PDB file of C-alpha atoms in Angstrom:
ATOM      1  CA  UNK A 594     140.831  75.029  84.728  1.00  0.00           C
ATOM      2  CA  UNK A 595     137.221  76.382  84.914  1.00  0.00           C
ATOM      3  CA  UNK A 596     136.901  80.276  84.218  1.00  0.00           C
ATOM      4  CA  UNK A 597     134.022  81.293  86.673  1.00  0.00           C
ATOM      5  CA  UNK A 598     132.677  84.914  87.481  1.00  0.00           C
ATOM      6  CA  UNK A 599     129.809  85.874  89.989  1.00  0.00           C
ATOM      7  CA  UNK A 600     126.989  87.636  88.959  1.00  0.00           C
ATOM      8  CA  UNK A 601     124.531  89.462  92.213  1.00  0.00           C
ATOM      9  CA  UNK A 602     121.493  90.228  90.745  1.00  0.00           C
ATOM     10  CA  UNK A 603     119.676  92.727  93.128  1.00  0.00           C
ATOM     11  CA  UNK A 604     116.000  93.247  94.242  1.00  0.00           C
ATOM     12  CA  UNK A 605     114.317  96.061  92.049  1.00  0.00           C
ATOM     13  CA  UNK A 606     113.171  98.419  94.451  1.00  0.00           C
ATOM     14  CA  UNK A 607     109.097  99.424  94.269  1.00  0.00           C
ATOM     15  CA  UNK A 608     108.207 102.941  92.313  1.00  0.00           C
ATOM     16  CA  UNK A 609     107.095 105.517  95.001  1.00  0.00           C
ATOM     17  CA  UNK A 610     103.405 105.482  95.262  1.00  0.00           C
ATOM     18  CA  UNK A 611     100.301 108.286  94.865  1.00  0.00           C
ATOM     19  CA  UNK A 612      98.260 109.199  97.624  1.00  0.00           C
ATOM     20  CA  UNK A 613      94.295 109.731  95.701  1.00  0.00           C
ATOM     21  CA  UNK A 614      92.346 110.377  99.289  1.00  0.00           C
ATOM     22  CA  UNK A 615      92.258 111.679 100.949  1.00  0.00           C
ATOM     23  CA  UNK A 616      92.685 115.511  99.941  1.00  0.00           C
ATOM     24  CA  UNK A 617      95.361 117.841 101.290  1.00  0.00           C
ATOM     25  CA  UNK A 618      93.049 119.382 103.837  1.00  0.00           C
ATOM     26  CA  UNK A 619      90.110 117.559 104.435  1.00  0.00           C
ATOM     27  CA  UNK A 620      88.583 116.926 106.930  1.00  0.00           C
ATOM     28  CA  UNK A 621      88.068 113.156 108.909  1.00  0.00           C
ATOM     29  CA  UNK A 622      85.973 111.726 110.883  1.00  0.00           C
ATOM     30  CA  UNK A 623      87.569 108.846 113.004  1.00  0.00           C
ATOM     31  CA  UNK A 624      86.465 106.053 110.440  1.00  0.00           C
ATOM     32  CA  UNK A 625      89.022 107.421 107.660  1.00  0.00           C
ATOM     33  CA  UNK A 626      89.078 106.461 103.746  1.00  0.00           C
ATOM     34  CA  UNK A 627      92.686 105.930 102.375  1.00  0.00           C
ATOM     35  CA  UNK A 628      93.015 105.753  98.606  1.00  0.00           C
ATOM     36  CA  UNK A 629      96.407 105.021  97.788  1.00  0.00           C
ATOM     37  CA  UNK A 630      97.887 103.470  93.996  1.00  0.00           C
ATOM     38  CA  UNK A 631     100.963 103.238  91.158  1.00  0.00           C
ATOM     39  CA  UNK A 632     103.444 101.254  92.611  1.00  0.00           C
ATOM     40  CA  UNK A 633     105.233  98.740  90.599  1.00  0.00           C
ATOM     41  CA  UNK A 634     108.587  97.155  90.643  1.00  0.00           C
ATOM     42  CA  UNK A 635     110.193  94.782  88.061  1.00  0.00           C
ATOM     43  CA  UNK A 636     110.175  92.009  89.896  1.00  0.00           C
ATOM     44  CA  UNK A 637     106.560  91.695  90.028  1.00  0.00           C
ATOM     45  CA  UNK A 638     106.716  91.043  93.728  1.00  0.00           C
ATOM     46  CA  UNK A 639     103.335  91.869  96.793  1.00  0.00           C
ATOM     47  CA  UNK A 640     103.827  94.614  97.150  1.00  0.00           C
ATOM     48  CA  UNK A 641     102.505  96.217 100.574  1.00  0.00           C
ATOM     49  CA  UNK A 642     101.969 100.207 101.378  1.00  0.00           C
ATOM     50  CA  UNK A 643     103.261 101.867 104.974  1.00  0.00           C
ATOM     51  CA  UNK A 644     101.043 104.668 106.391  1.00  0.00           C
ATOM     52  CA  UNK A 645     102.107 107.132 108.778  1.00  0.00           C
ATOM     53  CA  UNK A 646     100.556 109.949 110.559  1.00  0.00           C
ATOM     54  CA  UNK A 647     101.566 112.210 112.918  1.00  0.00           C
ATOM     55  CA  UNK A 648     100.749 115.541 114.248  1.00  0.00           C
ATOM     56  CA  UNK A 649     104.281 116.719 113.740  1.00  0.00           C
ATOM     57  CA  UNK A 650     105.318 117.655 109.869  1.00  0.00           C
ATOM     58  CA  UNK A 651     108.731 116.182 110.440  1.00  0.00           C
ATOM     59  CA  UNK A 652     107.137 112.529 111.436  1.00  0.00           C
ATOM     60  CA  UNK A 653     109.344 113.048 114.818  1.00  0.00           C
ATOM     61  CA  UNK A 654     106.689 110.795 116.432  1.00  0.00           C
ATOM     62  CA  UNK A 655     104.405 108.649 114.611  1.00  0.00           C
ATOM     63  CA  UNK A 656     100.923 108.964 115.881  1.00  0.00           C
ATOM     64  CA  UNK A 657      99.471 105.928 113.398  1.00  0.00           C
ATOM     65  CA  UNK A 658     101.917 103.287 111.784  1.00  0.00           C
ATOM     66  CA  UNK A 659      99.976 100.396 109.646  1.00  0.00           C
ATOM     67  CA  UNK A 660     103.082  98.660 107.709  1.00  0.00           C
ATOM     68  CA  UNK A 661     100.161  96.032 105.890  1.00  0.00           C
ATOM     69  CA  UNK A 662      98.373  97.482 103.465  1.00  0.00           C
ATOM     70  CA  UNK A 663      98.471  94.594 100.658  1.00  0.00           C
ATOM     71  CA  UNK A 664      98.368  96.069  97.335  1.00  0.00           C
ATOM     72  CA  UNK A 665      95.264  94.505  95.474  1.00  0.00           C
ATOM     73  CA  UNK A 666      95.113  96.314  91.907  1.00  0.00           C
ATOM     74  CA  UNK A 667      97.147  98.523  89.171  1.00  0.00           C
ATOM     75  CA  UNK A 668      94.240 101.082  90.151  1.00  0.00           C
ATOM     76  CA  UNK A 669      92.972 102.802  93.389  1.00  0.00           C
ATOM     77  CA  UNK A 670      93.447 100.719  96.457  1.00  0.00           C
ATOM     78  CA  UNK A 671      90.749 101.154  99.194  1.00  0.00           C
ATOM     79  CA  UNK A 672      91.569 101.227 102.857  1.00  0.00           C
ATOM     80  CA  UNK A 673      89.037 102.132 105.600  1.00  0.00           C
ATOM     81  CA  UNK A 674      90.153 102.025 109.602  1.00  0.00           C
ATOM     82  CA  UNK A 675      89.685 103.616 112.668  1.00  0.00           C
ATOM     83  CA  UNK A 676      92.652 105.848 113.243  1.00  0.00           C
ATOM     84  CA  UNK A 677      92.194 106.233 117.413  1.00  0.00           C
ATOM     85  CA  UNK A 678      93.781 109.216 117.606  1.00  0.00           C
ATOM     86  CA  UNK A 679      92.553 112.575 119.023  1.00  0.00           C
ATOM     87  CA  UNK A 680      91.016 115.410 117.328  1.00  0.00           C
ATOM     88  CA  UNK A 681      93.197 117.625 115.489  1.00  0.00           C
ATOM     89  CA  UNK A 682      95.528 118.618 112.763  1.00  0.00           C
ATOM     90  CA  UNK A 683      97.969 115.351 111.359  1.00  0.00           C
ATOM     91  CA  UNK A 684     100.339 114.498 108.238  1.00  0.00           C
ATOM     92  CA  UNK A 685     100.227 111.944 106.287  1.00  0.00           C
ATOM     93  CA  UNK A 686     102.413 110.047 103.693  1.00  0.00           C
ATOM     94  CA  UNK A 687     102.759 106.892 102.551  1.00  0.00           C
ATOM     95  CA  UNK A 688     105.822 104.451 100.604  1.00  0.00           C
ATOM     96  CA  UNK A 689     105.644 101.311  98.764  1.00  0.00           C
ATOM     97  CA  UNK A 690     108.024  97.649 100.103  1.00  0.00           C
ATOM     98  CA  UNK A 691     108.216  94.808  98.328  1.00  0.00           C
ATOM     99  CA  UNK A 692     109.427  93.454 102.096  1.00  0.00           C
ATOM    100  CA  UNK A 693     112.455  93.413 100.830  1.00  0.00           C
ATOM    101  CA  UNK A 694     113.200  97.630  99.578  1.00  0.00           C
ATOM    102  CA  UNK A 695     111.259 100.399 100.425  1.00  0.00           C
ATOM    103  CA  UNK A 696     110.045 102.943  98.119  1.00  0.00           C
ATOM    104  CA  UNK A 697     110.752 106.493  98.471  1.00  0.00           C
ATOM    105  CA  UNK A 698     108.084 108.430 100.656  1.00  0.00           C
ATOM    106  CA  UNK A 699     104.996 109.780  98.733  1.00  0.00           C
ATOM    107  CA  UNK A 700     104.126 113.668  99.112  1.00  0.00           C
ATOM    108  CA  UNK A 701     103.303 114.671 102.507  1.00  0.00           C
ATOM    109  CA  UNK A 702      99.726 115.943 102.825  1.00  0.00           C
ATOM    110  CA  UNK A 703      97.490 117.009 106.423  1.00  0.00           C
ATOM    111  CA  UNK A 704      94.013 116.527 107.253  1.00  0.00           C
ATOM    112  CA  UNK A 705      91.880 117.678 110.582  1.00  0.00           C
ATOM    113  CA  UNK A 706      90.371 114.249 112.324  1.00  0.00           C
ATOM    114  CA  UNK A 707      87.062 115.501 113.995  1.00  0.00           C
ATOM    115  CA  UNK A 708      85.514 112.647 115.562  1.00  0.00           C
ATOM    116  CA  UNK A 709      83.692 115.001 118.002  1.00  0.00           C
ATOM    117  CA  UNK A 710      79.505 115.183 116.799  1.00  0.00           C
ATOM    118  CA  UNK A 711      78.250 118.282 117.371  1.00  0.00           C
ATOM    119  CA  UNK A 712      76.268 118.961 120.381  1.00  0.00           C
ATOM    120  CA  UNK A 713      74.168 121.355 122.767  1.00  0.00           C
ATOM    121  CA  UNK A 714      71.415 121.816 119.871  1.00  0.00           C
ATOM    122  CA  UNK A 715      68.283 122.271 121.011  1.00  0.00           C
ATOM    123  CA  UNK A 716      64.661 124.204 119.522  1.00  0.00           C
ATOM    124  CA  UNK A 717      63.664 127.567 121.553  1.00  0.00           C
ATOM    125  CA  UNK A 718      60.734 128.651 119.184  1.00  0.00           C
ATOM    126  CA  UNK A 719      57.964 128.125 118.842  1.00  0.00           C
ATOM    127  CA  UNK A 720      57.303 125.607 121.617  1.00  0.00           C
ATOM    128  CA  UNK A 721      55.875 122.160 121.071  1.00  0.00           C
ATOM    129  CA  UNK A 722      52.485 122.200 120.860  1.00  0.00           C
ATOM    130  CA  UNK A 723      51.802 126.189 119.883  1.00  0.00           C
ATOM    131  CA  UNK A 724      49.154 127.465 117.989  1.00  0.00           C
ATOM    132  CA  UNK A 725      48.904 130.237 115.476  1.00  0.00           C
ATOM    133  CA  UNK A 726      47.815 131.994 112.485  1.00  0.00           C
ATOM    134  CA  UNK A 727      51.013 133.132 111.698  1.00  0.00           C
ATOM    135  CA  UNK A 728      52.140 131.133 108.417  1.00  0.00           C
ATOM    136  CA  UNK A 729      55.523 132.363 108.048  1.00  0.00           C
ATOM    137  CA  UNK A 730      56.815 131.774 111.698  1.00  0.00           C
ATOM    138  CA  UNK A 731      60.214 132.606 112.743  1.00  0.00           C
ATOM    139  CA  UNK A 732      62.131 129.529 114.109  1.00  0.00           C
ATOM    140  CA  UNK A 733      64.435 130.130 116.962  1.00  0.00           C
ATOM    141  CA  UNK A 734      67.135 127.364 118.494  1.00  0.00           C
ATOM    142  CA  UNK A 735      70.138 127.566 120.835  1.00  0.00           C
ATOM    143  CA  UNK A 736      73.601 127.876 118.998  1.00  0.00           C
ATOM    144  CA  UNK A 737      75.293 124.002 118.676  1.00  0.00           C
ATOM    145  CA  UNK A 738      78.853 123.834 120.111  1.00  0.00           C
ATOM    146  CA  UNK A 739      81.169 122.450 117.495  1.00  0.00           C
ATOM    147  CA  UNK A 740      84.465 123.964 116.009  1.00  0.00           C
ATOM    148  CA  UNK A 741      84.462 122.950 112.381  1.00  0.00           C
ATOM    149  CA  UNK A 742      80.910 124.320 111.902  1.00  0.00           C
ATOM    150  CA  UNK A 743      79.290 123.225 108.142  1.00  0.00           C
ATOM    151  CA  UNK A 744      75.651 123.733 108.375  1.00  0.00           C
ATOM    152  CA  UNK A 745      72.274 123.652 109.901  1.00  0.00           C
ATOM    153  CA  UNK A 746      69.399 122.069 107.745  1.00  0.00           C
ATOM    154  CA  UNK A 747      65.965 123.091 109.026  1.00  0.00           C
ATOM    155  CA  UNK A 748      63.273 120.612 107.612  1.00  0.00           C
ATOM    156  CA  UNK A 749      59.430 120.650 108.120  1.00  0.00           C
ATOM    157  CA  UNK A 750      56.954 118.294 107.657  1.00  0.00           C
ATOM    158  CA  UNK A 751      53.146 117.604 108.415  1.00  0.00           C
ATOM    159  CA  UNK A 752      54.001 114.114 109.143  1.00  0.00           C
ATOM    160  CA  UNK A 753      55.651 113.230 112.639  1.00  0.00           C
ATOM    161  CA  UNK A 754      58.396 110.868 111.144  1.00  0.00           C
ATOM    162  CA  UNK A 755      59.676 113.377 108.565  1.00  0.00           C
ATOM    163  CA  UNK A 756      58.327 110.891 105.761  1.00  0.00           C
ATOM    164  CA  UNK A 757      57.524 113.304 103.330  1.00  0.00           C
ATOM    165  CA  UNK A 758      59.441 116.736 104.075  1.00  0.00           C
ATOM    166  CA  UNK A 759      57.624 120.009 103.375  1.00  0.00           C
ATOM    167  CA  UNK A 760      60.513 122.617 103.203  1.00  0.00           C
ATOM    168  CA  UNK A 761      64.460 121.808 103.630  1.00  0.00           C
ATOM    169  CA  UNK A 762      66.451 125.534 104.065  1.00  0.00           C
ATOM    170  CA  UNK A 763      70.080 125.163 104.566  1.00  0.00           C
ATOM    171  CA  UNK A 764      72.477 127.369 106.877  1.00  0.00           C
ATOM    172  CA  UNK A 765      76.522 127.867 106.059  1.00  0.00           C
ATOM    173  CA  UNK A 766      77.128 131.352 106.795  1.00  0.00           C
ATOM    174  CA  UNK A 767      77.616 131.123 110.868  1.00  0.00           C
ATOM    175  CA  UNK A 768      77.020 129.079 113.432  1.00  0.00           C
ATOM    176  CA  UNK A 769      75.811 131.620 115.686  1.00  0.00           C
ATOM    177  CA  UNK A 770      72.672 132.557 113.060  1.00  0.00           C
ATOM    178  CA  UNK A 771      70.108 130.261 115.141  1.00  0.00           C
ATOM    179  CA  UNK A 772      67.379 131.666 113.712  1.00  0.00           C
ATOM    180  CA  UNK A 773      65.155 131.770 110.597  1.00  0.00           C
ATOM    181  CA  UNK A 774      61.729 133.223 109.309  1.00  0.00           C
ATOM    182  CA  UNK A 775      60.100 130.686 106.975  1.00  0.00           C
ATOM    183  CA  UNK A 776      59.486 132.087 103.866  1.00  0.00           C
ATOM    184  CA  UNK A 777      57.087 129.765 102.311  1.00  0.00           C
ATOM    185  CA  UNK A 778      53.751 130.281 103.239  1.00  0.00           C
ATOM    186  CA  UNK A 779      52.413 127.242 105.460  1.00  0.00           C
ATOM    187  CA  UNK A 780      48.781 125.886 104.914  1.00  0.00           C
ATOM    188  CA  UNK A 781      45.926 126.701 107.047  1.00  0.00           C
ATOM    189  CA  UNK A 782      44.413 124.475 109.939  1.00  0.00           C
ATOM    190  CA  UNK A 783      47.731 121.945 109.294  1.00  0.00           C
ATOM    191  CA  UNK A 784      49.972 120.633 112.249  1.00  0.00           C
ATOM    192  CA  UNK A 785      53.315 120.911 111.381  1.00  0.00           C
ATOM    193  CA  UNK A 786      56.447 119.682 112.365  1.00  0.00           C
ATOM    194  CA  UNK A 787      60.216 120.885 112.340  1.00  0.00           C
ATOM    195  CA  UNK A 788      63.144 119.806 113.583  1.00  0.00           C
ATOM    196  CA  UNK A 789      66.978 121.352 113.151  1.00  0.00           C
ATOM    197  CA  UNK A 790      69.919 119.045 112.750  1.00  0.00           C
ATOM    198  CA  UNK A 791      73.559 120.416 112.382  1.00  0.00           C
ATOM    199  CA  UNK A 792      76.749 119.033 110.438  1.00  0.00           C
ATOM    200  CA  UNK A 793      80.169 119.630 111.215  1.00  0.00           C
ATOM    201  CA  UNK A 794      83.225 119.605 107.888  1.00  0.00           C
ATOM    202  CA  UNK A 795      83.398 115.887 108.575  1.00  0.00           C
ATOM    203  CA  UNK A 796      80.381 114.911 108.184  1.00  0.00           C
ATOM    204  CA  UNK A 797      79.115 114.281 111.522  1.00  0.00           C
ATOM    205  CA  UNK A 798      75.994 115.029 112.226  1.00  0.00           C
ATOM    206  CA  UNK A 799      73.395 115.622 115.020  1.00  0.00           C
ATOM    207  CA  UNK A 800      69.679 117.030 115.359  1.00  0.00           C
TER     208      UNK A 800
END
């Protein structure tokens, strides 16, 4: 007679992970940064992170879906990808498989993906090629068309290439103020040049 008894031992199931990057919302540009770290599981098993996004908060149809994200270190792991969706608000969260249990989901956090540079930006006044004694000239340029406005930079220089920049002023306030009067003196009997470039929240950026 041989006393036997069965013993199952089960698959520990991964720890739920922590989404580092990006920030509840941020804003994206279509080439997107995904920092994502702490899961574990007993077992010591890959373990691999799921990403979804969606423009719905209730995930009822997932936009993005990448299932292979090997885990690579304890720490921060580093994804970068083009998410080919359309501008606009989305959700993310992620969860942790060992391909064998899934995690719980992580916290749900939304970004804006702008992929869109801005555009339409171009210099009124003064004209190329103007001369004056006025040293403190007022520079006037058409309004840029772009819907998460962040700045105009203004930058003058006397060489053509912008290799050694003279003045750098900044603009956050509005996107309609398309104008401004220099307010350092420029030197006499110099040619000067000046160009306007604008930046949207997610970094893109046009002149």
């Amino acid at each position: 007679f041989t006393n036997t008894s069965e013993v199952l031992i089960r698959n520990s199931i991964p720890s739920t992970p922590l989404i580092n990057l990006p920030l509840n919302s941020s804003y994206l540009s279509n080439n997107s940064f995904f920092h994502i770290n702490n899961s574990d599981e007993l077992d010591d098993d890959q373990i691999y992170y799921i990403l979804e996004v969606d423009d719905a908060f209730a995930f009822s149809s997932i936009n993005f879906y990448n299932g292979t994200l090997r885990k690579t270190s304890n720490l921060s792991n580093s994804f970068n990808f083009s998410l080919g969706l359309g501008d606009g608000i989305y959700y993310f969260r992620a969860k942790a498989t060992d391909l064998n249990d899934n995690s719980s989901y992580s916290e749900i956090r939304n970004f804006t993906l702008d992929a869109t540079f801005p555009y339409n930006l171009t210099l009124i006044s003064p004209v190329n090629g103007t001369t004056s004694t006025n040293r403190t000239p007022l520079l006037v340029w058409n309004g840029t068309i772009e819907a998460n406005f962040a700045n105009y930079s203004i930058e003058i220089d006397d060489d053509r290439d912008f290799s050694s920049i003279q003045f750098t002023y900044n603009i956050t306030d509005s996107i309609n103020n398309t104008a401004f009067q220099i307010v350092d003196p420029l030197n006499d009997n110099t040619v000067y040049y000046w160009k306007v470039s604008v930046k949207d929240l997610a970094n893109n950026q046009n002149s």
